[in-house]
GROMACS .gro file of C-alpha atoms in nm:
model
  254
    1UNK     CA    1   0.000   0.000   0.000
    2UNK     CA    2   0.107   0.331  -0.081
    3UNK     CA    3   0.150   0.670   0.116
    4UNK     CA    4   0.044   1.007   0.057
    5UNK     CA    5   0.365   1.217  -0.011
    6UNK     CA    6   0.358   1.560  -0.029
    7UNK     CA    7   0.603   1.757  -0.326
    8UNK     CA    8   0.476   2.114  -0.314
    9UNK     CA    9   0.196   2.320  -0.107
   10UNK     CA   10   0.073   2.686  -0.161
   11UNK     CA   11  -0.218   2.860  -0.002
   12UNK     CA   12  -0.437   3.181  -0.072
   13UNK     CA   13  -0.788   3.299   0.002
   14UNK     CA   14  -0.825   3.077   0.292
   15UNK     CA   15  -0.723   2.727   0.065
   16UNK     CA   16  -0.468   2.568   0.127
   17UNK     CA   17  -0.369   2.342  -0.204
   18UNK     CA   18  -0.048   2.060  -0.203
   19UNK     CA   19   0.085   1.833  -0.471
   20UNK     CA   20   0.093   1.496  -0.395
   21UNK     CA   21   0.230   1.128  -0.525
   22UNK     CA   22   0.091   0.807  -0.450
   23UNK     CA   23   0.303   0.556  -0.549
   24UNK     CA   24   0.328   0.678  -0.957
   25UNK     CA   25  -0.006   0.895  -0.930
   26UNK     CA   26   0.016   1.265  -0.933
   27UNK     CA   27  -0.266   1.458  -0.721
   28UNK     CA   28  -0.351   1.763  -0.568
   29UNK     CA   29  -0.541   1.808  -0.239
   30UNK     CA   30  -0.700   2.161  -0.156
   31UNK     CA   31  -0.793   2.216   0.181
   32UNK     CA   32  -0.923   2.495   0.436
   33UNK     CA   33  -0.585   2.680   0.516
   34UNK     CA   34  -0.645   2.742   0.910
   35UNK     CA   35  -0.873   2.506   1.160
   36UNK     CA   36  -0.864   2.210   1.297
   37UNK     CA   37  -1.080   1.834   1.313
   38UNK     CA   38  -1.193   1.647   1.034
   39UNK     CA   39  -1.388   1.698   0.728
   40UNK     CA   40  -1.549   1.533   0.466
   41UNK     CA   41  -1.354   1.442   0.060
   42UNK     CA   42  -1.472   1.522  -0.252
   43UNK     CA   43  -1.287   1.321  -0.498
   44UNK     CA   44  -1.319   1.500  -0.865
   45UNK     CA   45  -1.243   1.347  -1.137
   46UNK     CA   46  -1.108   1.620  -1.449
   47UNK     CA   47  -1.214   1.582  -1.801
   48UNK     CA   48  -1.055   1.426  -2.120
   49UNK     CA   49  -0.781   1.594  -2.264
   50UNK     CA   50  -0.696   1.830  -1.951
   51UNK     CA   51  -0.555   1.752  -1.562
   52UNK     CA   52  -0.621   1.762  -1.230
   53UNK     CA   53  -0.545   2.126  -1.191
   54UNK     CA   54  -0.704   2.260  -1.530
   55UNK     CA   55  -0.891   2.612  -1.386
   56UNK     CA   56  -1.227   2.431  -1.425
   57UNK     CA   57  -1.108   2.214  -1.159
   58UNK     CA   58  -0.952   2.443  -0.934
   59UNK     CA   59  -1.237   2.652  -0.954
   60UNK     CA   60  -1.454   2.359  -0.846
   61UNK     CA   61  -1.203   2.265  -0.544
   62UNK     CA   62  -1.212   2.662  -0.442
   63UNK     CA   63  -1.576   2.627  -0.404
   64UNK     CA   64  -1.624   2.273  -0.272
   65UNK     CA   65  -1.316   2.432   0.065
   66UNK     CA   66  -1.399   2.749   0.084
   67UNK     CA   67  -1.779   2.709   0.126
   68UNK     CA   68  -1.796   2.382   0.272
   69UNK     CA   69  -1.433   2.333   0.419
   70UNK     CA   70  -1.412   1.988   0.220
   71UNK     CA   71  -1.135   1.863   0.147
   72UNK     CA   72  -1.047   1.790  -0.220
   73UNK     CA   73  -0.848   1.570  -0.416
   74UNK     CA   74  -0.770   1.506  -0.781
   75UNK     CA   75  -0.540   1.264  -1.017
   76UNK     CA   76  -0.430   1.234  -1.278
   77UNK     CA   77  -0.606   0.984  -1.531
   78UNK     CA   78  -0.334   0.789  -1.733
   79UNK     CA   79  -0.203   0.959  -2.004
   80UNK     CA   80  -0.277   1.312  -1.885
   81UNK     CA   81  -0.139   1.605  -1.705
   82UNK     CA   82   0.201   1.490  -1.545
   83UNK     CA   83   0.190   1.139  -1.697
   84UNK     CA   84   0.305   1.002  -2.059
   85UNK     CA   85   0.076   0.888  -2.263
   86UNK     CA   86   0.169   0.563  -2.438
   87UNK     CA   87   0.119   0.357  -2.765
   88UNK     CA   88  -0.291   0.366  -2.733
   89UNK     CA   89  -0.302   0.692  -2.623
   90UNK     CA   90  -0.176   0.863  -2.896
   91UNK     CA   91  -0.367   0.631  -3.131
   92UNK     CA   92  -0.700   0.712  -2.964
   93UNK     CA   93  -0.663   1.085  -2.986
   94UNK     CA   94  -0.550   1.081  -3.367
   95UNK     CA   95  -0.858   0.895  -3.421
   96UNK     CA   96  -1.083   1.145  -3.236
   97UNK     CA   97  -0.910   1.426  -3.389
   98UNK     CA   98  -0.961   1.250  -3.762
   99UNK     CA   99  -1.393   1.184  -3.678
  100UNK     CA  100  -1.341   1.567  -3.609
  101UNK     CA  101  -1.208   1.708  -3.898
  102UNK     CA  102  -1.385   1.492  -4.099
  103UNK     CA  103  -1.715   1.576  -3.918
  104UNK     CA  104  -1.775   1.244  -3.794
  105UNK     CA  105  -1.897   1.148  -3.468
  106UNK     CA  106  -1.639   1.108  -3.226
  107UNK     CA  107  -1.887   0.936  -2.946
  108UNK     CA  108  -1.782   0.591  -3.001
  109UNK     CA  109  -1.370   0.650  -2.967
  110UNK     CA  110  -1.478   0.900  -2.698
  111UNK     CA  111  -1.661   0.605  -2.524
  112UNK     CA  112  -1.423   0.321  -2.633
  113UNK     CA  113  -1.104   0.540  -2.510
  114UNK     CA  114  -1.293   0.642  -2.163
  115UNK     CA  115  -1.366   0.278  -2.066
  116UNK     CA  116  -1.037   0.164  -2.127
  117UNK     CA  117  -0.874   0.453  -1.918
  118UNK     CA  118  -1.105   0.375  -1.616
  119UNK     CA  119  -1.016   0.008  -1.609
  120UNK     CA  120  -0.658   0.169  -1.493
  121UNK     CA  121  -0.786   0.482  -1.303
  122UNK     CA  122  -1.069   0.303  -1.112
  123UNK     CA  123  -0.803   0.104  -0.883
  124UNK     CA  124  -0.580   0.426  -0.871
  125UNK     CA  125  -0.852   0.610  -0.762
  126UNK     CA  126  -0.927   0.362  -0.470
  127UNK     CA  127  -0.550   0.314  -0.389
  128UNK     CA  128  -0.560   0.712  -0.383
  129UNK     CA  129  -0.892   0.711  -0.146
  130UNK     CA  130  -0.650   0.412   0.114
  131UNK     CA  131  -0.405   0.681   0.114
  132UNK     CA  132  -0.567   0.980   0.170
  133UNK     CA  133  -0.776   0.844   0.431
  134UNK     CA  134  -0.488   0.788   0.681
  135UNK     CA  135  -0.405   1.155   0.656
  136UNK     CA  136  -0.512   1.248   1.017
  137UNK     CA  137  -0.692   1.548   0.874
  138UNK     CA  138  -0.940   1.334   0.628
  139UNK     CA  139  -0.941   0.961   0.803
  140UNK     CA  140  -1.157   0.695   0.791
  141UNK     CA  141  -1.511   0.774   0.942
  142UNK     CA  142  -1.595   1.080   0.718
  143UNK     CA  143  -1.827   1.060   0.421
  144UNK     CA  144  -1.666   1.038   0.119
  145UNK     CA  145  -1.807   1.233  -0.176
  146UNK     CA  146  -1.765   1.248  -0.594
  147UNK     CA  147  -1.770   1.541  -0.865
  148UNK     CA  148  -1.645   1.493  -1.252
  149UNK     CA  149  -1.805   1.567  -1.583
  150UNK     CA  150  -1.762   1.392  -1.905
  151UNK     CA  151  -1.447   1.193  -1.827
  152UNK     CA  152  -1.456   1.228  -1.536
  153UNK     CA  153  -1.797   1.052  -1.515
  154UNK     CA  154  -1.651   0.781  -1.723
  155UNK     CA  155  -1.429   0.703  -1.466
  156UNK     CA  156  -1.671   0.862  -1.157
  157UNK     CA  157  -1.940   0.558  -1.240
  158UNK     CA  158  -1.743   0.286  -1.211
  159UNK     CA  159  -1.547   0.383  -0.932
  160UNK     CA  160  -1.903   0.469  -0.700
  161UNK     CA  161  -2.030   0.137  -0.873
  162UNK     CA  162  -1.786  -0.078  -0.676
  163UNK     CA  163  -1.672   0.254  -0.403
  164UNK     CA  164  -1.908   0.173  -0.081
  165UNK     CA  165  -1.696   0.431   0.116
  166UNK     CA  166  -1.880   0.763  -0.175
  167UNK     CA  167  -2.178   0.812  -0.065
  168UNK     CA  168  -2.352   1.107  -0.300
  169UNK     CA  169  -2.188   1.166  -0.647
  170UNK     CA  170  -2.247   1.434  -0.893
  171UNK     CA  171  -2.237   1.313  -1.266
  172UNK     CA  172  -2.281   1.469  -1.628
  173UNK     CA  173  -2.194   1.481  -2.010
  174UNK     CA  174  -2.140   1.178  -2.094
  175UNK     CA  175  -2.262   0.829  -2.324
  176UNK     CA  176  -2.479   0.596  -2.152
  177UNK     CA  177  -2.289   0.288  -2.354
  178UNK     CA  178  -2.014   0.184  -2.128
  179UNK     CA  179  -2.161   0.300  -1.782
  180UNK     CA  180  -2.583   0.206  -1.793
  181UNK     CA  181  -2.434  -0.145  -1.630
  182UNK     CA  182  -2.248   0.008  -1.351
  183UNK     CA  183  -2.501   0.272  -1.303
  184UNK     CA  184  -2.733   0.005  -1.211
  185UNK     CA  185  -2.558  -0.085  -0.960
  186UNK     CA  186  -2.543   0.277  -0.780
  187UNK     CA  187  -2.813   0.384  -0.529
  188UNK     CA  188  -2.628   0.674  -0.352
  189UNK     CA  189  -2.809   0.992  -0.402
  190UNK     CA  190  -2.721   1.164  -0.784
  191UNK     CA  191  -2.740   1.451  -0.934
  192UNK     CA  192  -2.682   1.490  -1.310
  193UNK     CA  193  -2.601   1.747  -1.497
  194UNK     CA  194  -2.667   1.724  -1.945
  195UNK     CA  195  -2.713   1.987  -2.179
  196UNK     CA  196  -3.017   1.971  -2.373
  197UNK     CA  197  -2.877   2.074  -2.714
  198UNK     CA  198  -2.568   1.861  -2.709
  199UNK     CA  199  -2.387   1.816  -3.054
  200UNK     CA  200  -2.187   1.503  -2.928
  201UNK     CA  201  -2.429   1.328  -2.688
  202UNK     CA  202  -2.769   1.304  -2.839
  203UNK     CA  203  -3.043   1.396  -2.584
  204UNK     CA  204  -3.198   1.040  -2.550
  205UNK     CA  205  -2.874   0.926  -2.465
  206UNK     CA  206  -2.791   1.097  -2.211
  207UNK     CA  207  -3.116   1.066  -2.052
  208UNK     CA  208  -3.098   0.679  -2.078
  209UNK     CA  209  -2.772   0.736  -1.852
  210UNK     CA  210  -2.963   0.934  -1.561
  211UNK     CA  211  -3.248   0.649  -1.608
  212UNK     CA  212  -3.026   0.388  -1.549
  213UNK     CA  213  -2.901   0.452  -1.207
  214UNK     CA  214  -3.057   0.291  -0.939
  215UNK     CA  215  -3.051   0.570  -0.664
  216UNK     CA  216  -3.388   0.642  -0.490
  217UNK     CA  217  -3.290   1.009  -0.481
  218UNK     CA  218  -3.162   1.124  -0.820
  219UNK     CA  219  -3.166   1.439  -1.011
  220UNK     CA  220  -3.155   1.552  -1.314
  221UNK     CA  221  -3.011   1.916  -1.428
  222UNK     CA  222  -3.085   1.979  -1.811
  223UNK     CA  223  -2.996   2.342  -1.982
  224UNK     CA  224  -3.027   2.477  -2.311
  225UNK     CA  225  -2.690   2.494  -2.495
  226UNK     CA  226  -2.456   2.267  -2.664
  227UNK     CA  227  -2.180   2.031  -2.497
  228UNK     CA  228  -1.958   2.301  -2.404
  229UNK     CA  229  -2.196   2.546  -2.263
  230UNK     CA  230  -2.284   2.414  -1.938
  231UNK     CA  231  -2.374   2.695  -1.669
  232UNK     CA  232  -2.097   2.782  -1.451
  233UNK     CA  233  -2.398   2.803  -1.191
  234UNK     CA  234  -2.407   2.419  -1.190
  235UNK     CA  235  -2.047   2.407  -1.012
  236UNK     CA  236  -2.259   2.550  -0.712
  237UNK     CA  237  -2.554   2.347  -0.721
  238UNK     CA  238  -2.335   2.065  -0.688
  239UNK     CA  239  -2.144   2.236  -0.419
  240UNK     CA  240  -2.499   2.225  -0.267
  241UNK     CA  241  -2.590   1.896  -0.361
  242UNK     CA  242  -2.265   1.760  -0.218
  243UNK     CA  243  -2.276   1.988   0.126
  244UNK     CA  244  -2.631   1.842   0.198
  245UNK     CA  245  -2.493   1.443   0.199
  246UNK     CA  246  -2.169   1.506   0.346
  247UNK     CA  247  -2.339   1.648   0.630
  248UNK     CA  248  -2.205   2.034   0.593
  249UNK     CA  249  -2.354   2.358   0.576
  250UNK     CA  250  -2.221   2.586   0.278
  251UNK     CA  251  -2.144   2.925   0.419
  252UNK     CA  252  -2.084   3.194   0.158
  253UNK     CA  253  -2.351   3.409   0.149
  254UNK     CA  254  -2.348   3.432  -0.249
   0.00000   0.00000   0.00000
């Protein structure tokens, strides 16, 4: 089993954020800067082509800290950010970048691609979760929530399929193909974000996703625009969503 081991740590605005390595993994982990005790993780998964501290995602973990004083941590998926991408990596992404000049759809290699990297990122992610959890700050007994959008939903579903230690996860923007099975098998509370005019993920499809899980409390976010245009305001519901089941009140006054 691997440790948690720290390589660099900044803080401003009241979060505190350091680099970490488990084992071969690269992470980050943003925290409240001052105070003491324990506090719930939100594990966020980034999307294809970027890293664990693109500005989406630091936004997110500024939000999930400063108004909930979670604790956050993201990877790495293989073959982004600070790791290489191999052989199959660089063939997947010619192939996506081919459907795309060529205006094809790019859904299947999208979905293909995605499934393979979670049968690697899945067990990082829970070697990750081991690790982090004997930090005396996080622990054991704390809920553990998730947050990640289109890859990061590839790889968020099967990780809460066969996670019992997440307990709420928010989803979105992704193909139902790969994940409807593991889906089933997830009855934590959901909340799912898709955007109703899509030009990569037809509507149907993404609703067949949200159908599929088997959570008694689920909920489904839909908004006008197409893949790329998904409210900035939905970062905060799922602040929100995620301070109601991780048992924390969200304190900015925005």
């Amino acid at each position: 089993m691997h440790s948690v081991h720290f390589t660099a740590e900044t803080s401003s605005n009241g979060v505190r954020e350091r680099d970490f390595t488990v084992g071969e993994v690269p992470g980050a982990l943003w925290s409240p800067s001052t105070g003491s005790g324990r506090a719930p993780l939100v594990l966020m998964g980034h999307g294809g082509g970027t890293h664990k501290k693109a500005p989406a995602m630091t936004g997110r973990a500024q939000l999930l800290v400063a108004e909930c004083g979670f604790h956050v941590a993201a990877i790495d998926a293989p073959g982004h950010g600070g790791r290489p991408r191999g052989a199959h990596d660089e063939q997947e992404i010619a192939a996506m970048q081919q459907a795309m000049a060529a205006g094809e759809p790019v859904g299947p290699i999208v979905v293909r691609y995605n499934a393979h990297l979670a049968e690697s990122a899945v067990p990082e992610w829970r070697a990750t979760l081991d690790a982090l959890q004997e930090l005396p700050e996080i622990g054991t007994e704390g809920p553990v929530g998730y947050f990640g959008l289109n890859m990061g939903t590839a790889i968020g579903v099967p990780l809460t399929a066969v996670e019992p230690r997440i307990t709420a996860a928010a989803f979105g923007l992704h193909w139902p193909d790969a994940l409807a099975e593991y889906a089933r098998r997830i009855t934590v509370p959901i909340e799912y974000a898709l955007q109703w005019d899509d030009e990569h993920i037809p509507r149907q499809s993404g609703l067949a996703l949200f159908d599929a899980f088997a959570s008694k409390e689920k909920t489904l976010h839909a908004n006008a625009g197409a893949h790329k245009e998904l409210p900035r305001f939905e970062a905060d519901s799922a602040v929100r969503f995620l301070a109601r089941h991780l048992g924390r009140a969200v304190t900015s006054s925005a």
